[in-house]
PDB file of C-alpha atoms in Angstrom:
ATOM      1  CA  MET A 979      25.261  25.665  46.496  1.00  0.00           C
ATOM      2  CA  ILE A 980      29.049  25.710  46.696  1.00  0.00           C
ATOM      3  CA  LYS A 981      31.111  27.589  44.132  1.00  0.00           C
ATOM      4  CA  PHE A 982      34.889  27.473  44.473  1.00  0.00           C
ATOM      5  CA  GLU A 983      36.344  29.582  41.693  1.00  0.00           C
ATOM      6  CA  ASN A 984      40.071  29.802  40.824  1.00  0.00           C
ATOM      7  CA  VAL A 985      41.092  29.652  44.474  1.00  0.00           C
ATOM      8  CA  THR A 986      44.745  29.729  45.519  1.00  0.00           C
ATOM      9  CA  LYS A 987      46.302  29.577  48.992  1.00  0.00           C
ATOM     10  CA  THR A 988      50.033  29.793  49.684  1.00  0.00           C
ATOM     11  CA  TYR A 989      51.812  29.350  53.025  1.00  0.00           C
ATOM     12  CA  ASN A 990      55.114  31.060  53.863  1.00  0.00           C
ATOM     13  CA  LYS A 991      55.138  32.542  50.359  1.00  0.00           C
ATOM     14  CA  THR A 992      56.496  29.254  48.983  1.00  0.00           C
ATOM     15  CA  ILE A 993      54.133  26.352  49.732  1.00  0.00           C
ATOM     16  CA  ARG A 994      51.116  26.445  47.394  1.00  0.00           C
ATOM     17  CA  ALA A 995      48.619  24.347  49.347  1.00  0.00           C
ATOM     18  CA  VAL A 996      45.750  25.030  46.909  1.00  0.00           C
ATOM     19  CA  ASP A 997      46.655  25.992  43.359  1.00  0.00           C
ATOM     20  CA  ASP A 998      43.999  27.681  41.193  1.00  0.00           C
ATOM     21  CA  VAL A 999      41.284  25.128  42.051  1.00  0.00           C
ATOM     22  CA  SER A1000      37.691  25.419  40.808  1.00  0.00           C
ATOM     23  CA  PHE A1001      34.654  23.204  41.440  1.00  0.00           C
ATOM     24  CA  ASN A1002      30.906  23.386  42.106  1.00  0.00           C
ATOM     25  CA  VAL A1003      28.630  21.372  44.388  1.00  0.00           C
ATOM     26  CA  LYS A1004      24.958  21.549  43.470  1.00  0.00           C
ATOM     27  CA  GLY A1005      21.916  21.025  45.651  1.00  0.00           C
ATOM     28  CA  GLY A1006      20.979  17.362  45.838  1.00  0.00           C
ATOM     29  CA  GLU A1007      24.599  16.192  45.520  1.00  0.00           C
ATOM     30  CA  ILE A1008      27.006  14.356  47.799  1.00  0.00           C
ATOM     31  CA  VAL A1009      30.513  15.147  46.586  1.00  0.00           C
ATOM     32  CA  GLY A1010      33.573  13.424  47.990  1.00  0.00           C
ATOM     33  CA  PHE A1011      36.951  15.160  48.228  1.00  0.00           C
ATOM     34  CA  ILE A1012      39.797  12.667  47.968  1.00  0.00           C
ATOM     35  CA  GLY A1013      43.557  12.994  48.124  1.00  0.00           C
ATOM     36  CA  PRO A1014      46.659  11.832  49.980  1.00  0.00           C
ATOM     37  CA  ASN A1015      47.920  13.556  53.115  1.00  0.00           C
ATOM     38  CA  GLY A1016      49.214  17.038  52.363  1.00  0.00           C
ATOM     39  CA  SER A1017      47.160  17.370  49.187  1.00  0.00           C
ATOM     40  CA  GLY A1018      45.279  20.501  50.293  1.00  0.00           C
ATOM     41  CA  LYS A1019      42.011  18.966  51.487  1.00  0.00           C
ATOM     42  CA  THR A1020      41.920  20.535  54.951  1.00  0.00           C
ATOM     43  CA  THR A1021      43.103  23.913  53.629  1.00  0.00           C
ATOM     44  CA  THR A1022      40.225  23.813  51.131  1.00  0.00           C
ATOM     45  CA  MET A1023      37.753  22.953  53.900  1.00  0.00           C
ATOM     46  CA  LYS A1024      38.991  25.811  56.081  1.00  0.00           C
ATOM     47  CA  MET A1025      38.677  28.293  53.232  1.00  0.00           C
ATOM     48  CA  LEU A1026      35.145  27.074  52.450  1.00  0.00           C
ATOM     49  CA  THR A1027      34.124  27.726  56.053  1.00  0.00           C
ATOM     50  CA  GLY A1028      35.908  31.070  56.342  1.00  0.00           C
ATOM     51  CA  ILE A1029      38.452  29.901  58.924  1.00  0.00           C
ATOM     52  CA  ILE A1030      41.272  31.014  56.638  1.00  0.00           C
ATOM     53  CA  LYS A1031      41.226  33.379  53.668  1.00  0.00           C
ATOM     54  CA  PRO A1032      42.369  32.506  50.163  1.00  0.00           C
ATOM     55  CA  ASP A1033      45.078  34.554  48.487  1.00  0.00           C
ATOM     56  CA  SER A1034      42.921  34.817  45.382  1.00  0.00           C
ATOM     57  CA  GLY A1035      39.718  33.455  43.934  1.00  0.00           C
ATOM     58  CA  LYS A1036      36.059  33.514  44.912  1.00  0.00           C
ATOM     59  CA  ILE A1037      34.087  31.257  47.271  1.00  0.00           C
ATOM     60  CA  THR A1038      30.280  31.299  47.344  1.00  0.00           C
ATOM     61  CA  ILE A1039      28.126  29.325  49.786  1.00  0.00           C
ATOM     62  CA  ASN A1040      24.370  29.115  49.183  1.00  0.00           C
ATOM     63  CA  GLY A1041      24.559  32.269  47.087  1.00  0.00           C
ATOM     64  CA  PHE A1042      26.624  34.263  49.598  1.00  0.00           C
ATOM     65  CA  ASN A1043      30.204  35.354  48.958  1.00  0.00           C
ATOM     66  CA  ILE A1044      32.171  34.238  51.999  1.00  0.00           C
ATOM     67  CA  ARG A1045      34.468  37.269  51.813  1.00  0.00           C
ATOM     68  CA  ASN A1046      31.786  39.946  51.312  1.00  0.00           C
ATOM     69  CA  ASP A1047      28.919  38.380  53.283  1.00  0.00           C
ATOM     70  CA  PRO A1048      30.631  36.027  55.768  1.00  0.00           C
ATOM     71  CA  ILE A1049      27.838  35.811  58.347  1.00  0.00           C
ATOM     72  CA  LYS A1050      25.161  34.780  55.841  1.00  0.00           C
ATOM     73  CA  ALA A1051      27.550  32.304  54.241  1.00  0.00           C
ATOM     74  CA  LYS A1052      28.504  30.738  57.572  1.00  0.00           C
ATOM     75  CA  GLU A1053      24.883  30.549  58.695  1.00  0.00           C
ATOM     76  CA  SER A1054      24.330  28.272  55.693  1.00  0.00           C
ATOM     77  CA  ILE A1055      27.066  25.833  56.742  1.00  0.00           C
ATOM     78  CA  GLY A1056      27.169  22.816  59.019  1.00  0.00           C
ATOM     79  CA  TYR A1057      30.869  22.080  59.571  1.00  0.00           C
ATOM     80  CA  ILE A1058      32.590  19.088  61.108  1.00  0.00           C
ATOM     81  CA  ALA A1059      36.291  19.798  61.598  1.00  0.00           C
ATOM     82  CA  ASP A1060      39.086  17.256  61.348  1.00  0.00           C
ATOM     83  CA  SER A1061      39.497  17.246  65.148  1.00  0.00           C
ATOM     84  CA  PRO A1062      36.670  16.874  67.699  1.00  0.00           C
ATOM     85  CA  ASP A1063      38.777  18.063  70.651  1.00  0.00           C
ATOM     86  CA  MET A1064      37.060  21.414  71.223  1.00  0.00           C
ATOM     87  CA  PHE A1065      35.157  22.985  74.134  1.00  0.00           C
ATOM     88  CA  LEU A1066      35.996  19.958  76.273  1.00  0.00           C
ATOM     89  CA  ARG A1067      35.245  21.728  79.574  1.00  0.00           C
ATOM     90  CA  LEU A1068      31.599  22.055  78.551  1.00  0.00           C
ATOM     91  CA  ARG A1069      29.014  19.372  79.125  1.00  0.00           C
ATOM     92  CA  GLY A1070      27.515  17.957  75.971  1.00  0.00           C
ATOM     93  CA  SER A1071      24.222  19.738  76.607  1.00  0.00           C
ATOM     94  CA  GLU A1072      26.045  23.056  77.238  1.00  0.00           C
ATOM     95  CA  PHE A1073      27.918  22.713  73.954  1.00  0.00           C
ATOM     96  CA  ILE A1074      24.665  22.188  72.070  1.00  0.00           C
ATOM     97  CA  GLU A1075      23.170  25.238  73.812  1.00  0.00           C
ATOM     98  CA  LEU A1076      26.216  27.307  72.792  1.00  0.00           C
ATOM     99  CA  ILE A1077      25.896  26.303  69.143  1.00  0.00           C
ATOM    100  CA  GLY A1078      22.124  26.824  69.262  1.00  0.00           C
ATOM    101  CA  ASP A1079      22.666  30.359  70.580  1.00  0.00           C
ATOM    102  CA  ILE A1080      25.275  31.159  67.917  1.00  0.00           C
ATOM    103  CA  TYR A1081      22.884  30.129  65.146  1.00  0.00           C
ATOM    104  CA  HIS A1082      19.782  31.606  66.838  1.00  0.00           C
ATOM    105  CA  VAL A1083      17.953  28.273  66.915  1.00  0.00           C
ATOM    106  CA  PRO A1084      14.691  28.556  68.927  1.00  0.00           C
ATOM    107  CA  THR A1085      14.921  26.743  72.279  1.00  0.00           C
ATOM    108  CA  ASP A1086      12.152  24.232  71.617  1.00  0.00           C
ATOM    109  CA  GLU A1087      13.509  23.447  68.159  1.00  0.00           C
ATOM    110  CA  ARG A1088      17.094  22.903  69.352  1.00  0.00           C
ATOM    111  CA  GLN A1089      15.920  20.680  72.207  1.00  0.00           C
ATOM    112  CA  LYS A1090      13.821  18.515  69.901  1.00  0.00           C
ATOM    113  CA  ARG A1091      16.594  18.312  67.317  1.00  0.00           C
ATOM    114  CA  SER A1092      19.331  17.540  69.849  1.00  0.00           C
ATOM    115  CA  GLU A1093      17.232  14.826  71.514  1.00  0.00           C
ATOM    116  CA  GLU A1094      16.569  13.168  68.152  1.00  0.00           C
ATOM    117  CA  LEU A1095      20.225  13.253  67.111  1.00  0.00           C
ATOM    118  CA  ALA A1096      21.542  12.212  70.536  1.00  0.00           C
ATOM    119  CA  GLU A1097      19.272   9.182  70.480  1.00  0.00           C
ATOM    120  CA  LYS A1098      20.316   8.347  66.920  1.00  0.00           C
ATOM    121  CA  PHE A1099      24.012   8.429  67.892  1.00  0.00           C
ATOM    122  CA  GLY A1100      23.653   6.834  71.335  1.00  0.00           C
ATOM    123  CA  LEU A1101      24.641   9.951  73.310  1.00  0.00           C
ATOM    124  CA  THR A1102      21.484  10.642  75.313  1.00  0.00           C
ATOM    125  CA  ASP A1103      22.978   9.526  78.636  1.00  0.00           C
ATOM    126  CA  ALA A1104      26.244  11.392  77.992  1.00  0.00           C
ATOM    127  CA  LEU A1105      24.821  14.879  77.423  1.00  0.00           C
ATOM    128  CA  SER A1106      25.053  15.784  81.118  1.00  0.00           C
ATOM    129  CA  SER A1107      28.759  14.853  81.308  1.00  0.00           C
ATOM    130  CA  PRO A1108      31.768  17.066  80.431  1.00  0.00           C
ATOM    131  CA  MET A1109      33.046  16.341  76.948  1.00  0.00           C
ATOM    132  CA  MET A1110      36.573  15.844  78.297  1.00  0.00           C
ATOM    133  CA  SER A1111      35.273  12.551  79.726  1.00  0.00           C
ATOM    134  CA  TYR A1112      34.118  11.394  76.280  1.00  0.00           C
ATOM    135  CA  SER A1113      36.005   8.950  74.091  1.00  0.00           C
ATOM    136  CA  HIS A1114      37.261  10.205  70.712  1.00  0.00           C
ATOM    137  CA  GLY A1115      34.281   8.607  68.987  1.00  0.00           C
ATOM    138  CA  MET A1116      31.798  10.238  71.368  1.00  0.00           C
ATOM    139  CA  ARG A1117      33.386  13.653  70.759  1.00  0.00           C
ATOM    140  CA  GLN A1118      33.135  13.100  67.031  1.00  0.00           C
ATOM    141  CA  LYS A1119      29.447  12.260  67.350  1.00  0.00           C
ATOM    142  CA  MET A1120      28.909  15.411  69.408  1.00  0.00           C
ATOM    143  CA  MET A1121      30.505  17.460  66.610  1.00  0.00           C
ATOM    144  CA  VAL A1122      28.032  15.880  64.177  1.00  0.00           C
ATOM    145  CA  ILE A1123      25.071  16.804  66.398  1.00  0.00           C
ATOM    146  CA  ALA A1124      26.314  20.374  66.828  1.00  0.00           C
ATOM    147  CA  ALA A1125      26.914  20.797  63.086  1.00  0.00           C
ATOM    148  CA  LEU A1126      23.360  19.757  62.262  1.00  0.00           C
ATOM    149  CA  ILE A1127      21.482  21.485  65.080  1.00  0.00           C
ATOM    150  CA  HIS A1128      20.517  24.512  62.904  1.00  0.00           C
ATOM    151  CA  LYS A1129      19.570  22.397  59.841  1.00  0.00           C
ATOM    152  CA  PRO A1130      22.046  24.091  57.488  1.00  0.00           C
ATOM    153  CA  PRO A1131      21.545  23.669  53.734  1.00  0.00           C
ATOM    154  CA  VAL A1132      25.260  23.011  53.103  1.00  0.00           C
ATOM    155  CA  TRP A1133      27.255  20.387  55.003  1.00  0.00           C
ATOM    156  CA  ILE A1134      31.046  20.577  54.896  1.00  0.00           C
ATOM    157  CA  LEU A1135      32.568  17.569  56.630  1.00  0.00           C
ATOM    158  CA  ASP A1136      36.310  16.972  57.090  1.00  0.00           C
ATOM    159  CA  GLU A1137      36.911  13.204  57.484  1.00  0.00           C
ATOM    160  CA  PRO A1138      33.598  12.810  59.365  1.00  0.00           C
ATOM    161  CA  MET A1139      33.723   9.001  59.676  1.00  0.00           C
ATOM    162  CA  ILE A1140      36.988   8.853  61.636  1.00  0.00           C
ATOM    163  CA  GLY A1141      36.346   7.552  65.148  1.00  0.00           C
ATOM    164  CA  LEU A1142      32.741   6.576  64.529  1.00  0.00           C
ATOM    165  CA  ASP A1143      31.549   3.055  65.288  1.00  0.00           C
ATOM    166  CA  PRO A1144      29.820   1.168  62.431  1.00  0.00           C
ATOM    167  CA  LYS A1145      26.292   2.029  63.614  1.00  0.00           C
ATOM    168  CA  SER A1146      27.085   5.747  63.901  1.00  0.00           C
ATOM    169  CA  SER A1147      28.796   5.730  60.501  1.00  0.00           C
ATOM    170  CA  PHE A1148      25.656   4.168  59.030  1.00  0.00           C
ATOM    171  CA  GLU A1149      23.441   6.789  60.701  1.00  0.00           C
ATOM    172  CA  LEU A1150      25.616   9.656  59.431  1.00  0.00           C
ATOM    173  CA  LYS A1151      25.609   8.284  55.881  1.00  0.00           C
ATOM    174  CA  GLN A1152      21.818   8.007  56.021  1.00  0.00           C
ATOM    175  CA  LEU A1153      21.546  11.588  57.269  1.00  0.00           C
ATOM    176  CA  MET A1154      23.755  12.720  54.385  1.00  0.00           C
ATOM    177  CA  ARG A1155      21.519  10.937  51.867  1.00  0.00           C
ATOM    178  CA  ASP A1156      18.347  12.330  53.436  1.00  0.00           C
ATOM    179  CA  HIS A1157      19.861  15.829  53.438  1.00  0.00           C
ATOM    180  CA  THR A1158      20.474  15.812  49.695  1.00  0.00           C
ATOM    181  CA  LYS A1159      17.013  14.380  49.003  1.00  0.00           C
ATOM    182  CA  GLU A1160      15.717  17.697  50.363  1.00  0.00           C
ATOM    183  CA  GLY A1161      17.744  19.577  47.738  1.00  0.00           C
ATOM    184  CA  ASN A1162      20.690  20.385  49.991  1.00  0.00           C
ATOM    185  CA  ALA A1163      24.409  19.803  49.413  1.00  0.00           C
ATOM    186  CA  VAL A1164      27.062  17.669  51.124  1.00  0.00           C
ATOM    187  CA  PHE A1165      30.794  18.099  50.546  1.00  0.00           C
ATOM    188  CA  PHE A1166      33.091  15.868  52.542  1.00  0.00           C
ATOM    189  CA  SER A1167      36.693  14.728  52.540  1.00  0.00           C
ATOM    190  CA  THR A1168      37.631  11.116  52.976  1.00  0.00           C
ATOM    191  CA  HIS A1169      40.604   8.832  52.464  1.00  0.00           C
ATOM    192  CA  VAL A1170      38.397   5.722  52.335  1.00  0.00           C
ATOM    193  CA  LEU A1171      37.642   4.914  48.693  1.00  0.00           C
ATOM    194  CA  GLU A1172      34.950   2.414  49.627  1.00  0.00           C
ATOM    195  CA  VAL A1173      32.983   5.146  51.415  1.00  0.00           C
ATOM    196  CA  ALA A1174      33.273   7.448  48.402  1.00  0.00           C
ATOM    197  CA  GLU A1175      32.263   4.691  46.002  1.00  0.00           C
ATOM    198  CA  LYS A1176      29.082   3.809  47.909  1.00  0.00           C
ATOM    199  CA  LEU A1177      28.030   7.298  48.962  1.00  0.00           C
ATOM    200  CA  CYS A1178      29.105   9.945  46.465  1.00  0.00           C
ATOM    201  CA  ASP A1179      27.382  11.259  43.360  1.00  0.00           C
ATOM    202  CA  ARG A1180      30.730  12.724  42.264  1.00  0.00           C
ATOM    203  CA  VAL A1181      34.291  12.862  43.537  1.00  0.00           C
ATOM    204  CA  ILE A1182      37.071  15.415  43.286  1.00  0.00           C
ATOM    205  CA  ILE A1183      40.632  14.128  43.479  1.00  0.00           C
ATOM    206  CA  ILE A1184      43.388  16.527  44.522  1.00  0.00           C
ATOM    207  CA  LYS A1185      47.165  16.198  44.850  1.00  0.00           C
ATOM    208  CA  LYS A1186      49.655  18.836  46.007  1.00  0.00           C
ATOM    209  CA  GLY A1187      47.021  21.523  45.712  1.00  0.00           C
ATOM    210  CA  LYS A1188      46.032  20.735  42.124  1.00  0.00           C
ATOM    211  CA  MET A1189      42.758  19.140  41.069  1.00  0.00           C
ATOM    212  CA  LEU A1190      43.388  15.910  39.130  1.00  0.00           C
ATOM    213  CA  TYR A1191      39.834  14.733  38.492  1.00  0.00           C
ATOM    214  CA  SER A1192      36.202  15.740  38.925  1.00  0.00           C
ATOM    215  CA  GLY A1193      33.398  13.363  37.988  1.00  0.00           C
ATOM    216  CA  THR A1194      31.829  10.069  38.937  1.00  0.00           C
ATOM    217  CA  LEU A1195      33.852   7.066  40.009  1.00  0.00           C
ATOM    218  CA  GLU A1196      32.016   5.078  37.330  1.00  0.00           C
ATOM    219  CA  GLU A1197      33.351   7.438  34.650  1.00  0.00           C
ATOM    220  CA  LEU A1198      36.842   7.174  36.113  1.00  0.00           C
ATOM    221  CA  GLU A1199      36.725   3.382  36.002  1.00  0.00           C
ATOM    222  CA  LYS A1200      35.492   3.408  32.386  1.00  0.00           C
ATOM    223  CA  LYS A1201      38.520   5.505  31.405  1.00  0.00           C
ATOM    224  CA  ASN A1202      40.801   2.982  33.090  1.00  0.00           C
ATOM    225  CA  LYS A1203      39.387  -0.399  32.094  1.00  0.00           C
ATOM    226  CA  ASN A1204      40.610  -3.527  33.868  1.00  0.00           C
ATOM    227  CA  GLU A1205      41.985  -1.460  36.746  1.00  0.00           C
ATOM    228  CA  SER A1206      40.701  -1.532  40.309  1.00  0.00           C
ATOM    229  CA  LEU A1207      39.562   1.754  41.796  1.00  0.00           C
ATOM    230  CA  GLU A1208      42.396   1.578  44.325  1.00  0.00           C
ATOM    231  CA  ASN A1209      44.995   1.147  41.573  1.00  0.00           C
ATOM    232  CA  ILE A1210      43.511   4.020  39.576  1.00  0.00           C
ATOM    233  CA  PHE A1211      43.697   6.284  42.609  1.00  0.00           C
ATOM    234  CA  LEU A1212      47.289   5.262  43.358  1.00  0.00           C
ATOM    235  CA  GLU A1213      48.343   5.852  39.753  1.00  0.00           C
ATOM    236  CA  LEU A1214      46.763   9.306  39.762  1.00  0.00           C
ATOM    237  CA  THR A1215      48.207  10.454  43.081  1.00  0.00           C
ATOM    238  CA  GLU A1216      51.666   8.889  42.863  1.00  0.00           C
ATOM    239  CA  LYS A1217      52.682  10.303  39.461  1.00  0.00           C
TER     240      LYS A1217
END
């Protein structure tokens, strides 16, 4: 459902943030994207969602080339950005209406979906308030609701657990699992190895724009016997 083929992105003609990276995410998979700060994770996420364009390479989302058919590709995506501080002058309910309009979600369907998700994340009473009055965690939960309101087949989540309380983190993880059980795909970045270990079918490790590893954490541990997962990760990313 996601094909990222030989993609490169350079800033200021000198900084190669993503360097000839290729990977696939199939339907039914949760794939974690792991790397230290400055490794190219957010740049990759922004190229996947069409926010920025790659210098070279091909990106396909749910069968649609994001360069040649950007609207169809973006309609297939539910995206949670790395910052929830957007549209803060809107009330929570107004923000959901805006996203519902953008994705042409029928009124009755968006209302039902938003009520279900707001209850799940404890935001029902906050929907009538401006989002600028929300805590960071509440804003993050609102981004989750908005990203899922149109039931997209592909979820692209940039550090989605940051700011969430334990109950909301649990609910989001369960939603991710349920989503892939329906044959859909989840691709998310995280710096928390424990989350990746418990949740992911596969992981991709990146450093300074280059992909270091793609596979299961179990396979990675087998290749590095008698080493903790944390030590393996540190050895890979600090070389």
